[in-house]
Each structure stands twice: as C-alpha cells, then as structure tokens.
Amino acid sequence: VAGSWASVHTGSAGVVGAALEDGTRVAADRVVLAAGAWSPLLSGLPREVPVVPVRGQMVRLLPEEPSPWPLLTDHQGRYLVPRENGTLLVGSTMEEAGYDESVTEEGRAGLMEVALELFPTLEEARLVERWAGLRPMTPDTGPVLGPEPDLEGLFYATGYGRNGILFAPLASRAVADLVVDGRSSVDWEPFSVTRFGAGEG
C-alpha cells in the first residue's frame, strides 16, 4: 500500500486487503505498508505510524571541469555526487515543512554554500536543476519493519529517512521473508513498530 490514496481494509480476523481512493478494493490477506512519508495518512491502521515528512532540497550543477572524485561528503551529511553527464548533485537540506515539496530560495542558497565549502572551485558552476522530495523520518531515525502485532496480516516497510537507497535491499528481503515464511534471518526486530509503544487496541 503506497500513497495517501489507499487504506488498509480489515475484517474480524485481520487484514483482508486495501481500499483505494476510487473505491476499488484489492483483496489480500497480507498487506505491506510501504508508503514512505505518506504512511501516517493511510486509514484503517491500529496505531499511529511514527513517521513525519522531512523535505530534502537538492541542486544539480554543471562545473567547468569534471569532478576528480566519485563522491565528496562530510560528517554533517552534506555531499557532492558526480554524474556521468558531467553534472554534480549537491545535497541536501533537512526541513520540517509538512507535505510541501516546493523548492525555496533559502534552500538553493544553502546548497550553493555547501557546494562551495566542500569544493571551492565550483564558484563558477552553472545551476541546471533544483528539486525537492519528502523523506519519511521516525523519532529515532531508524526504519519501521516487520509485522503489526495488533493486526494480523499487516507489515511495515517504511521510515527509511534519508537512507532508503541503502536500507531497501536488506529491508525488503526481511519483510518479504516475514510475509512469506513468518520469519527472517535478517535481524529486523530492533526496527519493529513496537519500539515506539503500544498500539490503540
């Protein structure tokens, strides 16, 4: 189930599928909630999903000379990533702005400052693109994985924060194992939704 256009549909024995915004119901005895920053907006859940959207703005620059390194980053989570076409990604902001995915002048200025601090020769680089996305952040910045103990058939795979591309391969394997076999060799328990407290029921 992904996006705010769906809800988990339940029966007396647990999950029986998902209901889409247009009224379509998809039958399933197992549902994986993988809606990212929109996870808390789904209805039919037995608890509040501890995820909030955090906006991340990025810019893409075209430097005068190709980058001499495959990645440049620092301990503050700022980074420059070269692309094969010669452009350079600069990231990224972390802003609590609700579900607003717009780009701002403040964000652009801050990212340009990051670029120059990490690599001063980018002063003459041309700005070619800017965009923003929403990250699903949890209170402890860890993902939410595994079964919902208060609703049979519901599984979580959300809350990856700014590390989705890193978490996804192992997290998806863990959740797939749990859905199919009820167990996994991946140590998913530290990321259970229960670490945030009891559900509503």
GROMACS .gro file of N, CA and C in nm, residues 55-114:
model
  180
   55ARG      N    1   1.144   1.750   0.434
   55ARG     CA    2   1.177   1.791   0.298
   55ARG      C    3   1.329   1.795   0.278
   56GLY      N    4   1.369   1.742   0.165
   56GLY     CA    5   1.509   1.748   0.125
   56GLY      C    6   1.520   1.815  -0.011
   57GLN      N    7   1.582   1.931  -0.016
   57GLN     CA    8   1.606   2.000  -0.143
   57GLN      C    9   1.744   1.964  -0.195
   58MET      N   10   1.756   1.956  -0.328
   58MET     CA   11   1.883   1.928  -0.393
   58MET      C   12   1.899   2.019  -0.514
   59VAL      N   13   2.023   2.038  -0.554
   59VAL     CA   14   2.051   2.110  -0.679
   59VAL      C   15   2.148   2.028  -0.761
   60ARG      N   16   2.145   2.052  -0.893
   60ARG     CA   17   2.240   1.990  -0.985
   60ARG      C   18   2.317   2.101  -1.054
   61LEU      N   19   2.448   2.091  -1.048
   61LEU     CA   20   2.537   2.192  -1.105
   61LEU      C   21   2.613   2.136  -1.224
   62LEU      N   22   2.651   2.225  -1.313
   62LEU     CA   23   2.741   2.188  -1.422
   62LEU      C   24   2.872   2.263  -1.400
   63PRO      N   25   2.975   2.194  -1.346
   63PRO     CA   26   3.102   2.261  -1.322
   63PRO      C   27   3.180   2.282  -1.452
   64GLU      N   28   3.277   2.370  -1.447
   64GLU     CA   29   3.359   2.396  -1.565
   64GLU      C   30   3.452   2.279  -1.595
   65GLU      N   31   3.495   2.208  -1.491
   65GLU     CA   32   3.584   2.092  -1.508
   65GLU      C   33   3.517   1.970  -1.445
   66PRO      N   34   3.539   1.850  -1.501
   66PRO     CA   35   3.481   1.728  -1.443
   66PRO      C   36   3.531   1.706  -1.301
   67SER      N   37   3.450   1.641  -1.222
   67SER     CA   38   3.488   1.611  -1.084
   67SER      C   39   3.602   1.509  -1.081
   68PRO      N   40   3.702   1.530  -0.995
   68PRO     CA   41   3.814   1.435  -0.985
   68PRO      C   42   3.788   1.320  -0.889
   69TRP      N   43   3.670   1.314  -0.828
   69TRP     CA   44   3.642   1.211  -0.728
   69TRP      C   45   3.501   1.156  -0.749
   70PRO      N   46   3.475   1.031  -0.703
   70PRO     CA   47   3.343   0.970  -0.721
   70PRO      C   48   3.238   1.018  -0.621
   71LEU      N   49   3.282   1.071  -0.508
   71LEU     CA   50   3.191   1.121  -0.404
   71LEU      C   51   3.270   1.208  -0.308
   72LEU      N   52   3.209   1.318  -0.266
   72LEU     CA   53   3.270   1.404  -0.165
   72LEU      C   54   3.164   1.431  -0.061
   73THR      N   55   3.194   1.399   0.065
   73THR     CA   56   3.096   1.417   0.171
   73THR      C   57   3.166   1.458   0.300
   74ASP      N   58   3.088   1.496   0.399
   74ASP     CA   59   3.145   1.530   0.528
   74ASP      C   60   3.059   1.471   0.640
   75HIS      N   61   3.100   1.494   0.764
   75HIS     CA   62   3.032   1.435   0.879
   75HIS      C   63   2.899   1.501   0.911
   76GLN      N   64   2.864   1.606   0.840
   76GLN     CA   65   2.736   1.672   0.860
   76GLN      C   66   2.629   1.620   0.764
   77GLY      N   67   2.664   1.519   0.685
   77GLY     CA   68   2.568   1.463   0.591
   77GLY      C   69   2.554   1.540   0.462
   78ARG      N   70   2.644   1.633   0.436
   78ARG     CA   71   2.643   1.709   0.311
   78ARG      C   72   2.726   1.633   0.207
   79TYR      N   73   2.688   1.643   0.081
   79TYR     CA   74   2.759   1.563  -0.018
   79TYR      C   75   2.752   1.623  -0.158
   80LEU      N   76   2.851   1.585  -0.239
   80LEU     CA   77   2.857   1.617  -0.381
   80LEU      C   78   2.873   1.484  -0.454
   81VAL      N   79   2.786   1.459  -0.551
   81VAL     CA   80   2.790   1.333  -0.626
   81VAL      C   81   2.799   1.363  -0.774
   82PRO      N   82   2.911   1.327  -0.838
   82PRO     CA   83   2.923   1.350  -0.983
   82PRO      C   84   2.835   1.252  -1.062
   83ARG      N   85   2.785   1.296  -1.177
   83ARG     CA   86   2.709   1.212  -1.269
   83ARG      C   87   2.787   1.195  -1.399
   84GLU      N   88   2.753   1.089  -1.475
   84GLU     CA   89   2.826   1.060  -1.597
   84GLU      C   90   2.818   1.172  -1.699
   85ASN      N   91   2.712   1.252  -1.693
   85ASN     CA   92   2.698   1.361  -1.791
   85ASN      C   93   2.777   1.486  -1.753
   86GLY      N   94   2.857   1.476  -1.648
   86GLY     CA   95   2.942   1.588  -1.608
   86GLY      C   96   2.881   1.680  -1.505
   87THR      N   97   2.754   1.659  -1.472
   87THR     CA   98   2.690   1.742  -1.370
   87THR      C   99   2.722   1.687  -1.231
   88LEU      N  100   2.683   1.765  -1.130
   88LEU     CA  101   2.717   1.734  -0.992
   88LEU      C  102   2.595   1.757  -0.904
   89LEU      N  103   2.554   1.654  -0.830
   89LEU     CA  104   2.443   1.669  -0.737
   89LEU      C  105   2.495   1.725  -0.606
   90VAL      N  106   2.421   1.820  -0.549
   90VAL     CA  107   2.456   1.878  -0.419
   90VAL      C  108   2.339   1.855  -0.325
   91GLY      N  109   2.366   1.791  -0.212
   91GLY     CA  110   2.257   1.763  -0.119
   91GLY      C  111   2.302   1.774   0.025
   92SER      N  112   2.209   1.774   0.105
   92SER     CA  113   2.072   1.814   0.078
   92SER      C  114   2.018   1.875   0.206
   93THR      N  115   1.908   1.946   0.195
   93THR     CA  116   1.850   2.008   0.315
   93THR      C  117   1.771   1.907   0.395
   94MET      N  118   1.743   1.940   0.519
   94MET     CA  119   1.656   1.860   0.607
   94MET      C  120   1.561   1.960   0.672
   95GLU      N  121   1.436   1.967   0.621
   95GLU     CA  122   1.343   2.070   0.666
   95GLU      C  123   1.209   2.010   0.705
   96GLU      N  124   1.159   2.049   0.819
   96GLU     CA  125   1.025   2.009   0.860
   96GLU      C  126   0.927   2.109   0.799
   97ALA      N  127   0.870   2.071   0.685
   97ALA     CA  128   0.782   2.160   0.611
   97ALA      C  129   0.651   2.092   0.576
   98GLY      N  130   0.616   1.989   0.652
   98GLY     CA  131   0.494   1.915   0.622
   98GLY      C  132   0.506   1.845   0.488
   99TYR      N  133   0.397   1.848   0.411
   99TYR     CA  134   0.397   1.782   0.280
   99TYR      C  135   0.424   1.880   0.166
  100ASP      N  136   0.491   1.987   0.197
  100ASP     CA  137   0.527   2.088   0.097
  100ASP      C  138   0.655   2.045   0.025
  101GLU      N  139   0.645   2.014  -0.103
  101GLU     CA  140   0.760   1.969  -0.181
  101GLU      C  141   0.819   2.081  -0.268
  102SER      N  142   0.785   2.205  -0.239
  102SER     CA  143   0.836   2.314  -0.321
  102SER      C  144   0.982   2.343  -0.289
  103VAL      N  145   1.050   2.404  -0.386
  103VAL     CA  146   1.188   2.447  -0.364
  103VAL      C  147   1.186   2.594  -0.321
  104THR      N  148   1.287   2.634  -0.245
  104THR     CA  149   1.291   2.769  -0.192
  104THR      C  150   1.425   2.835  -0.222
  105GLU      N  151   1.425   2.965  -0.220
  105GLU     CA  152   1.550   3.038  -0.240
  105GLU      C  153   1.647   3.013  -0.125
  106GLU      N  154   1.592   2.999  -0.005
  106GLU     CA  155   1.678   2.970   0.110
  106GLU      C  156   1.747   2.835   0.092
  107GLY      N  157   1.671   2.738   0.043
  107GLY     CA  158   1.728   2.606   0.018
  107GLY      C  159   1.837   2.610  -0.088
  108ARG      N  160   1.811   2.682  -0.197
  108ARG     CA  161   1.910   2.694  -0.304
  108ARG      C  162   2.038   2.759  -0.253
  109ALA      N  163   2.021   2.869  -0.178
  109ALA     CA  164   2.137   2.942  -0.126
  109ALA      C  165   2.218   2.855  -0.031
  110GLY      N  166   2.150   2.782   0.054
  110GLY     CA  167   2.219   2.694   0.148
  110GLY      C  168   2.297   2.584   0.078
  111LEU      N  169   2.239   2.528  -0.027
  111LEU     CA  170   2.307   2.422  -0.101
  111LEU      C  171   2.426   2.475  -0.180
  112MET      N  172   2.414   2.594  -0.232
  112MET     CA  173   2.528   2.654  -0.301
  112MET      C  174   2.642   2.680  -0.203
  113GLU      N  175   2.606   2.720  -0.083
  113GLU     CA  176   2.708   2.740   0.021
  113GLU      C  177   2.777   2.609   0.055
  114VAL      N  178   2.698   2.501   0.065
  114VAL     CA  179   2.754   2.368   0.088
  114VAL      C  180   2.853   2.332  -0.021
   0.00000   0.00000   0.00000
